[in-house]
């Protein structure tokens, strides 16, 4: 039995593995507080569910759709992007996929030849690195000199003549950092100058809190927008992780290459889910604002509790997404563990609190806590972590 060589360096997803592990422990009767996976705990808004049910009952969801998605959904997505950013795409530039995850996978497969590089600012979401590897590319991690935001000096230090793309994820998973318009403009111009494609993963764009504002790559200079592939989807904004609908909005040539891949790899994402997504983008946006307000309240409660834990460093309050990403080496050393990974395992086994080690996001001194769960769970989790850390005294 042989496994492909390109898998030798590829790890399974740490976020999904941790979430799976806590689900198993919970099913076995353990008292688990799952702050590992990043998915809203809210149910999908009812009008969205009703649209899917109606599509199933009418029979329209029984059939294949175009591989890149229903034309009316692609038009609705193009209209949604235009309303939010002013940038105009034709519907043949929108590729609807099985989650934003597969939009990224199809994109890397479409643009990378063996040995091409992709700049990946760290910390960064677990799947970018592994997807680039699976597509035959070389991940080029970029660490900011200071904090979580890379500058063009940081990019210059890592880019090579084989660099083909840079992934910018703002608001960022795992730190909740949001890039300003000025910072994005500098990076955007740098990418245009170097003929490096911008992959702008804006899946958390609706989740920005406390008066902070979000800027899309598409709102900047038209040259920057024309050099960008937008990645987004319904998972986070509309509490629809299980429905698996994401999309890429791309220059025509790239959209066509992705369409070819998708026509062989998956065909269309589930038709019923596409009708649900159509309702998400064209119906009332009030549920998005209500969920955003609930996340903001959780952040404002949870952040001070976690920041106060001895040995947890979290100076910058996150502006968006739904994660905290403290450096925890102070606490890990005080408790006598040899790494953050063993600390996270012990925390789960002894207190039932599930987190994700920072190593999976390129920063092994940190842990990620998701606050996309109810307030009681967050307050109880903060208490258990605090008691666990204080048990060293
Ligand atoms: N990008 C980022 C930054 C994410 O955190 C996630 C995780 N949900 C995705 C993309 C993929 O989301 P989905 O496949 O659920 O659309
Ligand atoms: N993106 C979410 C996370 O970071 C969902 C799990 C995944 O697909 O990685 O937890």
mmCIF file of C-alpha atoms and ligand atoms in Angstrom:
data_model
loop_
_atom_site.group_PDB
_atom_site.id
_atom_site.type_symbol
_atom_site.label_atom_id
_atom_site.label_comp_id
_atom_site.label_asym_id
_atom_site.label_seq_id
_atom_site.Cartn_x
_atom_site.Cartn_y
_atom_site.Cartn_z
ATOM 1 C CA UNK A 1 0.000 0.000 0.000
ATOM 2 C CA UNK A 2 1.399 3.387 -0.983
ATOM 3 C CA UNK A 3 0.529 6.868 0.137
ATOM 4 C CA UNK A 4 1.421 9.741 -2.168
ATOM 5 C CA UNK A 5 4.758 11.373 -1.402
ATOM 6 C CA UNK A 6 3.216 14.838 -1.309
ATOM 7 C CA UNK A 7 1.337 13.839 1.853
ATOM 8 C CA UNK A 8 4.549 13.175 3.780
ATOM 9 C CA UNK A 9 4.658 16.703 5.210
ATOM 10 C CA UNK A 10 0.915 17.272 5.478
ATOM 11 C CA UNK A 11 -0.744 17.112 8.896
ATOM 12 C CA UNK A 12 -4.474 16.531 9.480
ATOM 13 C CA UNK A 13 -6.381 19.684 10.512
ATOM 14 C CA UNK A 14 -5.627 20.437 14.190
ATOM 15 C CA UNK A 15 -8.839 22.427 14.642
ATOM 16 C CA UNK A 16 -11.046 19.603 13.392
ATOM 17 C CA UNK A 17 -9.010 16.995 15.314
ATOM 18 C CA UNK A 18 -9.422 18.849 18.618
ATOM 19 C CA UNK A 19 -13.091 19.403 18.022
ATOM 20 C CA UNK A 20 -13.526 15.711 17.195
ATOM 21 C CA UNK A 21 -11.642 14.691 20.340
ATOM 22 C CA UNK A 22 -13.811 16.865 22.583
ATOM 23 C CA UNK A 23 -16.984 15.570 20.893
ATOM 24 C CA UNK A 24 -15.861 11.982 21.632
ATOM 25 C CA UNK A 25 -15.062 12.789 25.274
ATOM 26 C CA UNK A 26 -18.432 14.525 25.629
ATOM 27 C CA UNK A 27 -20.251 11.531 24.099
ATOM 28 C CA UNK A 28 -18.467 9.314 26.634
ATOM 29 C CA UNK A 29 -19.986 11.435 29.422
ATOM 30 C CA UNK A 30 -17.120 13.869 30.199
ATOM 31 C CA UNK A 31 -17.963 17.460 31.177
ATOM 32 C CA UNK A 32 -16.339 19.215 28.202
ATOM 33 C CA UNK A 33 -16.277 22.915 27.385
ATOM 34 C CA UNK A 34 -15.334 23.070 23.723
ATOM 35 C CA UNK A 35 -13.490 26.283 22.843
ATOM 36 C CA UNK A 36 -11.544 24.599 20.078
ATOM 37 C CA UNK A 37 -13.370 24.750 16.771
ATOM 38 C CA UNK A 38 -14.313 28.074 15.236
ATOM 39 C CA UNK A 39 -17.981 27.795 14.441
ATOM 40 C CA UNK A 40 -20.916 29.907 15.580
ATOM 41 C CA UNK A 41 -23.118 28.125 18.123
ATOM 42 C CA UNK A 42 -26.235 29.856 16.713
ATOM 43 C CA UNK A 43 -28.737 27.914 14.622
ATOM 44 C CA UNK A 44 -28.969 29.006 10.981
ATOM 45 C CA UNK A 45 -31.657 31.761 10.743
ATOM 46 C CA UNK A 46 -35.111 30.320 10.004
ATOM 47 C CA UNK A 47 -35.787 32.063 6.634
ATOM 48 C CA UNK A 48 -32.585 30.473 5.307
ATOM 49 C CA UNK A 49 -33.635 27.018 6.492
ATOM 50 C CA UNK A 50 -37.132 27.571 5.051
ATOM 51 C CA UNK A 51 -35.659 28.418 1.633
ATOM 52 C CA UNK A 52 -33.770 25.117 1.599
ATOM 53 C CA UNK A 53 -36.855 23.173 2.692
ATOM 54 C CA UNK A 54 -38.948 24.827 -0.031
ATOM 55 C CA UNK A 55 -36.292 23.998 -2.647
ATOM 56 C CA UNK A 56 -36.287 20.358 -1.558
ATOM 57 C CA UNK A 57 -40.085 20.094 -1.486
ATOM 58 C CA UNK A 58 -40.560 21.737 -4.862
ATOM 59 C CA UNK A 59 -38.094 19.306 -6.411
ATOM 60 C CA UNK A 60 -35.639 21.991 -7.587
ATOM 61 C CA UNK A 61 -32.958 20.717 -5.251
ATOM 62 C CA UNK A 62 -33.103 17.233 -6.776
ATOM 63 C CA UNK A 63 -30.704 17.946 -9.627
ATOM 64 C CA UNK A 64 -27.152 18.904 -10.457
ATOM 65 C CA UNK A 65 -26.654 22.632 -10.860
ATOM 66 C CA UNK A 66 -23.870 24.257 -12.885
ATOM 67 C CA UNK A 67 -20.615 23.019 -11.330
ATOM 68 C CA UNK A 68 -19.706 26.555 -10.217
ATOM 69 C CA UNK A 69 -23.141 27.146 -8.702
ATOM 70 C CA UNK A 70 -26.651 28.327 -9.594
ATOM 71 C CA UNK A 71 -26.504 31.379 -11.896
ATOM 72 C CA UNK A 72 -28.938 33.251 -9.605
ATOM 73 C CA UNK A 73 -26.709 32.554 -6.589
ATOM 74 C CA UNK A 74 -23.604 33.761 -8.444
ATOM 75 C CA UNK A 75 -25.466 36.930 -9.473
ATOM 76 C CA UNK A 76 -26.630 37.450 -5.875
ATOM 77 C CA UNK A 77 -23.046 37.051 -4.622
ATOM 78 C CA UNK A 78 -21.770 39.531 -7.237
ATOM 79 C CA UNK A 79 -24.476 42.018 -6.145
ATOM 80 C CA UNK A 80 -23.574 41.475 -2.464
ATOM 81 C CA UNK A 81 -19.885 42.181 -3.209
ATOM 82 C CA UNK A 82 -20.760 45.286 -5.234
ATOM 83 C CA UNK A 83 -22.981 46.631 -2.441
ATOM 84 C CA UNK A 84 -20.242 46.079 0.167
ATOM 85 C CA UNK A 85 -17.135 47.108 -1.773
ATOM 86 C CA UNK A 86 -18.205 48.905 -4.966
ATOM 87 C CA UNK A 87 -16.232 46.381 -7.037
ATOM 88 C CA UNK A 88 -18.097 44.725 -9.884
ATOM 89 C CA UNK A 89 -17.762 41.069 -10.906
ATOM 90 C CA UNK A 90 -19.602 39.279 -13.695
ATOM 91 C CA UNK A 91 -21.337 36.100 -12.551
ATOM 92 C CA UNK A 92 -18.816 34.018 -14.536
ATOM 93 C CA UNK A 93 -16.150 35.346 -12.148
ATOM 94 C CA UNK A 94 -17.901 33.845 -9.117
ATOM 95 C CA UNK A 95 -17.171 30.220 -8.292
ATOM 96 C CA UNK A 96 -19.395 28.666 -5.607
ATOM 97 C CA UNK A 97 -17.703 25.859 -3.713
ATOM 98 C CA UNK A 98 -18.067 23.290 -0.989
ATOM 99 C CA UNK A 99 -17.139 25.782 1.759
ATOM 100 C CA UNK A 100 -14.517 28.517 1.501
ATOM 101 C CA UNK A 101 -12.074 25.730 2.329
ATOM 102 C CA UNK A 102 -12.540 24.141 -1.076
ATOM 103 C CA UNK A 103 -12.473 27.548 -2.814
ATOM 104 C CA UNK A 104 -8.952 27.945 -1.413
ATOM 105 C CA UNK A 105 -7.962 24.410 -2.344
ATOM 106 C CA UNK A 106 -9.213 24.792 -5.937
ATOM 107 C CA UNK A 107 -7.508 28.178 -6.147
ATOM 108 C CA UNK A 108 -4.094 26.911 -5.029
ATOM 109 C CA UNK A 109 -4.445 23.962 -7.393
ATOM 110 C CA UNK A 110 -5.317 26.371 -10.210
ATOM 111 C CA UNK A 111 -2.449 28.832 -9.730
ATOM 112 C CA UNK A 112 0.518 26.851 -8.391
ATOM 113 C CA UNK A 113 3.034 24.864 -10.363
ATOM 114 C CA UNK A 114 5.449 22.540 -8.539
ATOM 115 C CA UNK A 115 7.769 24.641 -6.355
ATOM 116 C CA UNK A 116 5.839 27.932 -6.546
ATOM 117 C CA UNK A 117 5.730 29.884 -3.291
ATOM 118 C CA UNK A 118 2.837 31.399 -1.330
ATOM 119 C CA UNK A 119 3.474 34.023 1.341
ATOM 120 C CA UNK A 120 1.584 33.077 4.491
ATOM 121 C CA UNK A 121 1.574 35.682 7.287
ATOM 122 C CA UNK A 122 1.806 34.031 10.716
ATOM 123 C CA UNK A 123 -0.083 33.306 12.774
ATOM 124 C CA UNK A 124 -2.451 31.974 10.157
ATOM 125 C CA UNK A 125 -5.265 29.501 9.753
ATOM 126 C CA UNK A 126 -4.123 25.864 9.852
ATOM 127 C CA UNK A 127 -5.270 24.859 6.378
ATOM 128 C CA UNK A 128 -3.387 27.411 4.261
ATOM 129 C CA UNK A 129 0.003 25.769 4.767
ATOM 130 C CA UNK A 130 -1.222 22.254 4.139
ATOM 131 C CA UNK A 131 -3.338 23.196 1.122
ATOM 132 C CA UNK A 132 -0.373 24.926 -0.508
ATOM 133 C CA UNK A 133 1.661 21.752 0.063
ATOM 134 C CA UNK A 134 -1.118 19.542 -1.326
ATOM 135 C CA UNK A 135 -1.155 21.715 -4.459
ATOM 136 C CA UNK A 136 2.599 21.169 -4.919
ATOM 137 C CA UNK A 137 3.535 24.669 -3.715
ATOM 138 C CA UNK A 138 5.947 25.873 -1.057
ATOM 139 C CA UNK A 139 4.501 27.647 1.991
ATOM 140 C CA UNK A 140 6.530 30.797 2.730
ATOM 141 C CA UNK A 141 5.692 31.747 6.335
ATOM 142 C CA UNK A 142 6.088 35.441 7.121
ATOM 143 C CA UNK A 143 6.475 36.584 10.734
ATOM 144 C CA UNK A 144 5.784 40.190 11.641
ATOM 145 C CA UNK A 145 8.677 41.936 13.366
ATOM 146 C CA UNK A 146 6.195 43.078 15.915
ATOM 147 C CA UNK A 147 2.736 41.719 16.768
ATOM 148 C CA UNK A 148 0.478 39.937 14.324
ATOM 149 C CA UNK A 149 0.451 42.191 11.250
ATOM 150 C CA UNK A 150 3.045 41.845 8.513
ATOM 151 C CA UNK A 151 4.491 44.861 6.722
ATOM 152 C CA UNK A 152 6.062 45.078 3.274
ATOM 153 C CA UNK A 153 9.533 44.898 4.881
ATOM 154 C CA UNK A 154 8.543 41.518 6.336
ATOM 155 C CA UNK A 155 7.311 40.406 2.891
ATOM 156 C CA UNK A 156 10.491 41.601 1.154
ATOM 157 C CA UNK A 157 12.549 39.492 3.547
ATOM 158 C CA UNK A 158 10.781 36.257 2.551
ATOM 159 C CA UNK A 159 9.557 36.655 -1.060
ATOM 160 C CA UNK A 160 11.510 34.964 -3.863
ATOM 161 C CA UNK A 161 11.179 35.028 -7.632
ATOM 162 C CA UNK A 162 8.998 31.902 -7.263
ATOM 163 C CA UNK A 163 6.463 33.695 -5.037
ATOM 164 C CA UNK A 164 3.099 33.614 -6.799
ATOM 165 C CA UNK A 165 0.604 34.655 -4.134
ATOM 166 C CA UNK A 166 0.090 36.115 -0.680
ATOM 167 C CA UNK A 167 -2.793 35.193 1.618
ATOM 168 C CA UNK A 168 -4.219 38.069 3.638
ATOM 169 C CA UNK A 169 -6.851 37.098 6.184
ATOM 170 C CA UNK A 170 -8.437 40.109 7.851
ATOM 171 C CA UNK A 171 -10.057 39.776 10.373
ATOM 172 C CA UNK A 172 -7.514 37.113 11.112
ATOM 173 C CA UNK A 173 -7.938 33.587 12.415
ATOM 174 C CA UNK A 174 -6.490 32.989 15.097
ATOM 175 C CA UNK A 175 -5.682 36.439 16.530
ATOM 176 C CA UNK A 176 -8.731 38.545 15.624
ATOM 177 C CA UNK A 177 -6.411 41.199 14.156
ATOM 178 C CA UNK A 178 -7.904 43.548 11.550
ATOM 179 C CA UNK A 179 -5.675 45.341 9.019
ATOM 180 C CA UNK A 180 -6.359 49.056 8.441
ATOM 181 C CA UNK A 181 -7.029 50.560 5.010
ATOM 182 C CA UNK A 182 -3.557 52.075 4.995
ATOM 183 C CA UNK A 183 -1.834 48.794 5.892
ATOM 184 C CA UNK A 184 -3.796 46.911 3.227
ATOM 185 C CA UNK A 185 -2.982 49.559 0.610
ATOM 186 C CA UNK A 186 0.749 49.175 1.257
ATOM 187 C CA UNK A 187 0.524 45.385 0.975
ATOM 188 C CA UNK A 188 -1.760 45.606 -2.076
ATOM 189 C CA UNK A 189 0.601 47.946 -3.933
ATOM 190 C CA UNK A 190 3.562 45.760 -2.996
ATOM 191 C CA UNK A 191 1.778 42.699 -4.462
ATOM 192 C CA UNK A 192 0.878 44.544 -7.697
ATOM 193 C CA UNK A 193 4.492 45.783 -8.031
ATOM 194 C CA UNK A 194 5.844 42.237 -7.628
ATOM 195 C CA UNK A 195 3.170 40.517 -9.730
ATOM 196 C CA UNK A 196 2.069 38.477 -6.709
ATOM 197 C CA UNK A 197 -1.616 37.500 -6.598
ATOM 198 C CA UNK A 198 -3.502 38.607 -3.472
ATOM 199 C CA UNK A 199 -5.714 35.954 -1.917
ATOM 200 C CA UNK A 200 -7.962 37.940 0.408
ATOM 201 C CA UNK A 201 -9.767 35.631 2.818
ATOM 202 C CA UNK A 202 -12.534 37.874 4.151
ATOM 203 C CA UNK A 203 -14.670 35.176 5.745
ATOM 204 C CA UNK A 204 -14.832 37.101 9.065
ATOM 205 C CA UNK A 205 -15.572 40.492 7.447
ATOM 206 C CA UNK A 206 -19.013 40.814 9.089
ATOM 207 C CA UNK A 207 -17.551 40.060 12.506
ATOM 208 C CA UNK A 208 -15.804 43.270 13.560
ATOM 209 C CA UNK A 209 -16.643 44.776 16.948
ATOM 210 C CA UNK A 210 -16.634 47.779 19.249
ATOM 211 C CA UNK A 211 -16.653 50.477 16.573
ATOM 212 C CA UNK A 212 -13.668 49.048 14.664
ATOM 213 C CA UNK A 213 -14.105 48.995 10.923
ATOM 214 C CA UNK A 214 -13.345 46.486 8.196
ATOM 215 C CA UNK A 215 -11.761 47.317 4.843
ATOM 216 C CA UNK A 216 -11.951 44.914 1.919
ATOM 217 C CA UNK A 217 -9.034 44.519 -0.490
ATOM 218 C CA UNK A 218 -11.601 45.231 -3.221
ATOM 219 C CA UNK A 219 -12.294 48.753 -1.922
ATOM 220 C CA UNK A 220 -8.741 49.903 -2.611
ATOM 221 C CA UNK A 221 -7.136 50.989 -5.878
ATOM 222 C CA UNK A 222 -8.780 49.180 -8.873
ATOM 223 C CA UNK A 223 -5.369 47.760 -9.801
ATOM 224 C CA UNK A 224 -5.202 46.066 -6.398
ATOM 225 C CA UNK A 225 -8.756 44.763 -6.728
ATOM 226 C CA UNK A 226 -7.997 43.381 -10.201
ATOM 227 C CA UNK A 227 -5.015 41.514 -8.734
ATOM 228 C CA UNK A 228 -7.099 39.939 -5.948
ATOM 229 C CA UNK A 229 -9.048 36.735 -5.479
ATOM 230 C CA UNK A 230 -11.700 37.220 -2.806
ATOM 231 C CA UNK A 231 -12.493 34.204 -0.638
ATOM 232 C CA UNK A 232 -15.672 34.269 1.443
ATOM 233 C CA UNK A 233 -18.722 32.210 2.317
ATOM 234 C CA UNK A 234 -21.796 31.847 4.487
ATOM 235 C CA UNK A 235 -20.272 29.748 7.307
ATOM 236 C CA UNK A 236 -19.393 32.476 9.794
ATOM 237 C CA UNK A 237 -21.674 35.407 8.881
ATOM 238 C CA UNK A 238 -24.890 33.380 8.713
ATOM 239 C CA UNK A 239 -24.079 30.518 11.142
ATOM 240 C CA UNK A 240 -24.029 27.991 8.290
ATOM 241 C CA UNK A 241 -20.861 25.912 8.798
ATOM 242 C CA UNK A 242 -22.699 22.644 8.173
ATOM 243 C CA UNK A 243 -24.218 23.728 4.848
ATOM 244 C CA UNK A 244 -20.794 23.967 3.153
ATOM 245 C CA UNK A 245 -21.154 26.971 0.861
ATOM 246 C CA UNK A 246 -18.224 29.262 0.125
ATOM 247 C CA UNK A 247 -17.017 31.072 -2.962
ATOM 248 C CA UNK A 248 -14.146 32.685 -4.780
ATOM 249 C CA UNK A 249 -14.508 35.892 -6.801
ATOM 250 C CA UNK A 250 -11.615 36.016 -9.215
ATOM 251 C CA UNK A 251 -10.133 37.410 -12.413
ATOM 252 C CA UNK A 252 -11.760 35.548 -15.330
ATOM 253 C CA UNK A 253 -8.772 33.408 -16.236
ATOM 254 C CA UNK A 254 -8.431 32.117 -12.671
ATOM 255 C CA UNK A 255 -12.193 31.595 -12.281
ATOM 256 C CA UNK A 256 -12.154 29.481 -15.457
ATOM 257 C CA UNK A 257 -9.226 27.376 -14.237
ATOM 258 C CA UNK A 258 -11.001 26.811 -10.923
ATOM 259 C CA UNK A 259 -14.205 25.872 -12.779
ATOM 260 C CA UNK A 260 -12.303 23.189 -14.698
ATOM 261 C CA UNK A 261 -10.915 21.725 -11.459
ATOM 262 C CA UNK A 262 -14.312 21.812 -9.764
ATOM 263 C CA UNK A 263 -16.018 20.198 -12.762
ATOM 264 C CA UNK A 264 -13.849 17.125 -12.127
ATOM 265 C CA UNK A 265 -13.326 17.273 -8.363
ATOM 266 C CA UNK A 266 -16.722 17.877 -6.766
ATOM 267 C CA UNK A 267 -19.242 19.139 -9.297
ATOM 268 C CA UNK A 268 -21.696 21.548 -7.702
ATOM 269 C CA UNK A 269 -22.046 21.934 -3.940
ATOM 270 C CA UNK A 270 -25.367 20.550 -2.629
ATOM 271 C CA UNK A 271 -28.251 22.263 -4.426
ATOM 272 C CA UNK A 272 -30.369 22.634 -1.257
ATOM 273 C CA UNK A 273 -27.465 24.441 0.412
ATOM 274 C CA UNK A 274 -27.152 26.767 -2.573
ATOM 275 C CA UNK A 275 -30.839 27.757 -2.289
ATOM 276 C CA UNK A 276 -30.236 28.417 1.404
ATOM 277 C CA UNK A 277 -27.213 30.603 0.556
ATOM 278 C CA UNK A 278 -29.299 32.491 -2.014
ATOM 279 C CA UNK A 279 -31.740 33.423 0.756
ATOM 280 C CA UNK A 280 -28.808 34.343 3.043
ATOM 281 C CA UNK A 281 -27.436 36.866 0.536
ATOM 282 C CA UNK A 282 -30.756 38.289 -0.670
ATOM 283 C CA UNK A 283 -32.918 38.187 2.497
ATOM 284 C CA UNK A 284 -32.836 40.367 5.614
ATOM 285 C CA UNK A 285 -29.304 40.911 6.990
ATOM 286 C CA UNK A 286 -30.619 41.595 10.505
ATOM 287 C CA UNK A 287 -29.586 38.142 11.840
ATOM 288 C CA UNK A 288 -25.974 38.912 10.813
ATOM 289 C CA UNK A 289 -26.012 42.131 12.868
ATOM 290 C CA UNK A 290 -27.682 40.422 15.835
ATOM 291 C CA UNK A 291 -25.112 37.622 15.892
ATOM 292 C CA UNK A 292 -22.294 40.148 15.522
ATOM 293 C CA UNK A 293 -23.614 42.052 18.558
ATOM 294 C CA UNK A 294 -23.753 38.830 20.568
ATOM 295 C CA UNK A 295 -20.132 38.003 19.637
ATOM 296 C CA UNK A 296 -19.067 41.529 20.661
ATOM 297 C CA UNK A 297 -20.673 41.087 24.070
ATOM 298 C CA UNK A 298 -18.904 37.752 24.521
ATOM 299 C CA UNK A 299 -15.565 39.283 23.532
ATOM 300 C CA UNK A 300 -16.042 42.139 25.966
ATOM 301 C CA UNK A 301 -16.795 39.714 28.806
ATOM 302 C CA UNK A 302 -14.315 36.958 27.969
ATOM 303 C CA UNK A 303 -11.253 39.029 27.003
ATOM 304 C CA UNK A 304 -10.663 40.596 30.465
ATOM 305 C CA UNK A 305 -11.126 37.201 32.167
ATOM 306 C CA UNK A 306 -8.482 35.535 29.972
ATOM 307 C CA UNK A 307 -6.135 38.538 30.037
ATOM 308 C CA UNK A 308 -6.142 38.395 33.864
ATOM 309 C CA UNK A 309 -4.858 34.796 34.024
ATOM 310 C CA UNK A 310 -1.295 34.743 35.412
ATOM 311 C CA UNK A 311 1.188 33.842 32.654
ATOM 312 C CA UNK A 312 -1.266 34.605 29.811
ATOM 313 C CA UNK A 313 -0.161 37.584 27.669
ATOM 314 C CA UNK A 314 -2.872 39.260 25.647
ATOM 315 C CA UNK A 315 -2.098 42.949 25.357
ATOM 316 C CA UNK A 316 -3.990 43.654 22.152
ATOM 317 C CA UNK A 317 -7.766 43.303 22.375
ATOM 318 C CA UNK A 318 -8.950 41.547 19.191
ATOM 319 C CA UNK A 319 -11.051 43.660 16.841
ATOM 320 C CA UNK A 320 -12.770 40.891 14.886
ATOM 321 C CA UNK A 321 -13.386 37.153 14.189
ATOM 322 C CA UNK A 322 -14.184 35.106 17.336
ATOM 323 C CA UNK A 323 -10.871 33.999 18.788
ATOM 324 C CA UNK A 324 -8.354 34.994 21.464
ATOM 325 C CA UNK A 325 -4.718 34.035 20.879
ATOM 326 C CA UNK A 326 -2.710 34.668 24.067
ATOM 327 C CA UNK A 327 0.923 33.791 24.556
ATOM 328 C CA UNK A 328 0.904 31.324 27.447
ATOM 329 C CA UNK A 329 4.513 30.268 27.980
ATOM 330 C CA UNK A 330 4.545 32.041 31.386
ATOM 331 C CA UNK A 331 1.735 29.795 32.653
ATOM 332 C CA UNK A 332 3.138 26.690 30.955
ATOM 333 C CA UNK A 333 6.537 27.128 32.655
ATOM 334 C CA UNK A 334 5.015 27.944 36.045
ATOM 335 C CA UNK A 335 3.067 24.663 35.880
ATOM 336 C CA UNK A 336 6.171 22.720 34.821
ATOM 337 C CA UNK A 337 5.012 21.555 31.360
ATOM 338 C CA UNK A 338 7.602 21.205 28.609
ATOM 339 C CA UNK A 339 5.414 22.691 25.878
ATOM 340 C CA UNK A 340 2.135 24.438 25.167
ATOM 341 C CA UNK A 341 0.931 21.206 23.527
ATOM 342 C CA UNK A 342 1.293 19.187 26.745
ATOM 343 C CA UNK A 343 -0.327 22.045 28.681
ATOM 344 C CA UNK A 344 -3.342 21.968 26.314
ATOM 345 C CA UNK A 345 -3.645 18.177 26.675
ATOM 346 C CA UNK A 346 -3.452 18.376 30.486
ATOM 347 C CA UNK A 347 -5.990 21.213 30.546
ATOM 348 C CA UNK A 348 -8.431 19.089 28.542
ATOM 349 C CA UNK A 349 -7.897 15.962 30.627
ATOM 350 C CA UNK A 350 -8.026 17.683 34.014
ATOM 351 C CA UNK A 351 -10.586 20.462 33.474
ATOM 352 C CA UNK A 352 -12.482 19.478 30.323
ATOM 353 C CA UNK A 353 -11.617 22.758 28.552
ATOM 354 C CA UNK A 354 -10.654 22.162 24.895
ATOM 355 C CA UNK A 355 -8.374 24.723 23.182
ATOM 356 C CA UNK A 356 -6.143 24.509 20.105
ATOM 357 C CA UNK A 357 -2.336 24.719 20.529
ATOM 358 C CA UNK A 358 -0.769 27.714 18.760
ATOM 359 C CA UNK A 359 1.671 25.469 16.883
ATOM 360 C CA UNK A 360 -1.117 24.668 14.398
ATOM 361 C CA UNK A 361 -1.229 28.391 13.525
ATOM 362 C CA UNK A 362 2.546 28.856 13.300
ATOM 363 C CA UNK A 363 3.099 30.186 16.841
ATOM 364 C CA UNK A 364 3.888 27.428 19.355
ATOM 365 C CA UNK A 365 3.967 29.771 22.379
ATOM 366 C CA UNK A 366 0.273 30.609 22.026
ATOM 367 C CA UNK A 367 -3.110 28.913 22.382
ATOM 368 C CA UNK A 368 -6.325 29.693 20.540
ATOM 369 C CA UNK A 369 -9.619 30.055 22.408
ATOM 370 C CA UNK A 370 -12.815 30.353 20.361
ATOM 371 C CA UNK A 371 -15.565 32.471 21.938
ATOM 372 C CA UNK A 372 -18.178 31.353 19.406
ATOM 373 C CA UNK A 373 -20.054 29.672 22.219
ATOM 374 C CA UNK A 374 -22.557 30.743 24.876
ATOM 375 C CA UNK A 375 -21.669 33.125 27.682
ATOM 376 C CA UNK A 376 -22.146 30.598 30.536
ATOM 377 C CA UNK A 377 -19.680 28.217 28.866
ATOM 378 C CA UNK A 378 -17.174 31.051 28.382
ATOM 379 C CA UNK A 379 -17.391 32.218 31.994
ATOM 380 C CA UNK A 380 -17.096 28.661 33.329
ATOM 381 C CA UNK A 381 -14.162 27.917 30.971
ATOM 382 C CA UNK A 382 -12.323 31.069 32.099
ATOM 383 C CA UNK A 383 -12.837 29.991 35.718
ATOM 384 C CA UNK A 384 -11.541 26.452 35.096
ATOM 385 C CA UNK A 385 -8.458 27.698 33.209
ATOM 386 C CA UNK A 386 -7.734 30.268 35.943
ATOM 387 C CA UNK A 387 -8.055 27.643 38.712
ATOM 388 C CA UNK A 388 -5.870 25.209 36.738
ATOM 389 C CA UNK A 389 -3.119 27.806 36.261
ATOM 390 C CA UNK A 390 -3.341 28.922 39.885
ATOM 391 C CA UNK A 391 -3.004 25.308 41.052
ATOM 392 C CA UNK A 392 0.770 25.675 40.539
ATOM 393 C CA UNK A 393 0.979 28.128 43.467
HETATM 394 N N1 LIG B 1 -10.831 30.726 6.113
HETATM 395 C C1 LIG B 1 -10.673 30.878 7.435
HETATM 396 C C2 LIG B 1 -9.747 31.939 7.934
HETATM 397 C C3 LIG B 1 -11.341 30.055 8.325
HETATM 398 O O1 LIG B 1 -11.175 30.212 9.639
HETATM 399 C C4 LIG B 1 -12.168 29.030 7.828
HETATM 400 C C5 LIG B 1 -12.776 28.058 8.794
HETATM 401 N N2 LIG B 1 -14.056 27.961 8.776
HETATM 402 C C6 LIG B 1 -12.336 28.923 6.439
HETATM 403 C C7 LIG B 1 -11.635 29.777 5.610
HETATM 404 C C8 LIG B 1 -13.190 27.883 5.783
HETATM 405 O O2 LIG B 1 -14.546 28.020 6.088
HETATM 406 P P1 LIG B 1 -15.673 27.156 5.379
HETATM 407 O O3 LIG B 1 -15.008 26.062 4.638
HETATM 408 O O4 LIG B 1 -16.553 26.677 6.479
HETATM 409 O O5 LIG B 1 -16.398 28.095 4.463
HETATM 410 N N1 LIG B 2 -12.035 27.469 10.465
HETATM 411 C C1 LIG B 2 -12.554 26.962 11.720
HETATM 412 C C2 LIG B 2 -11.448 26.924 12.737
HETATM 413 O O1 LIG B 2 -10.408 27.501 12.526
HETATM 414 C C3 LIG B 2 -13.284 25.668 11.491
HETATM 415 C C4 LIG B 2 -12.450 24.423 11.456
HETATM 416 C C5 LIG B 2 -11.588 24.356 10.252
HETATM 417 O O2 LIG B 2 -12.110 24.108 9.176
HETATM 418 O O3 LIG B 2 -10.394 24.611 10.458
HETATM 419 O O4 LIG B 2 -11.626 26.355 13.785
#
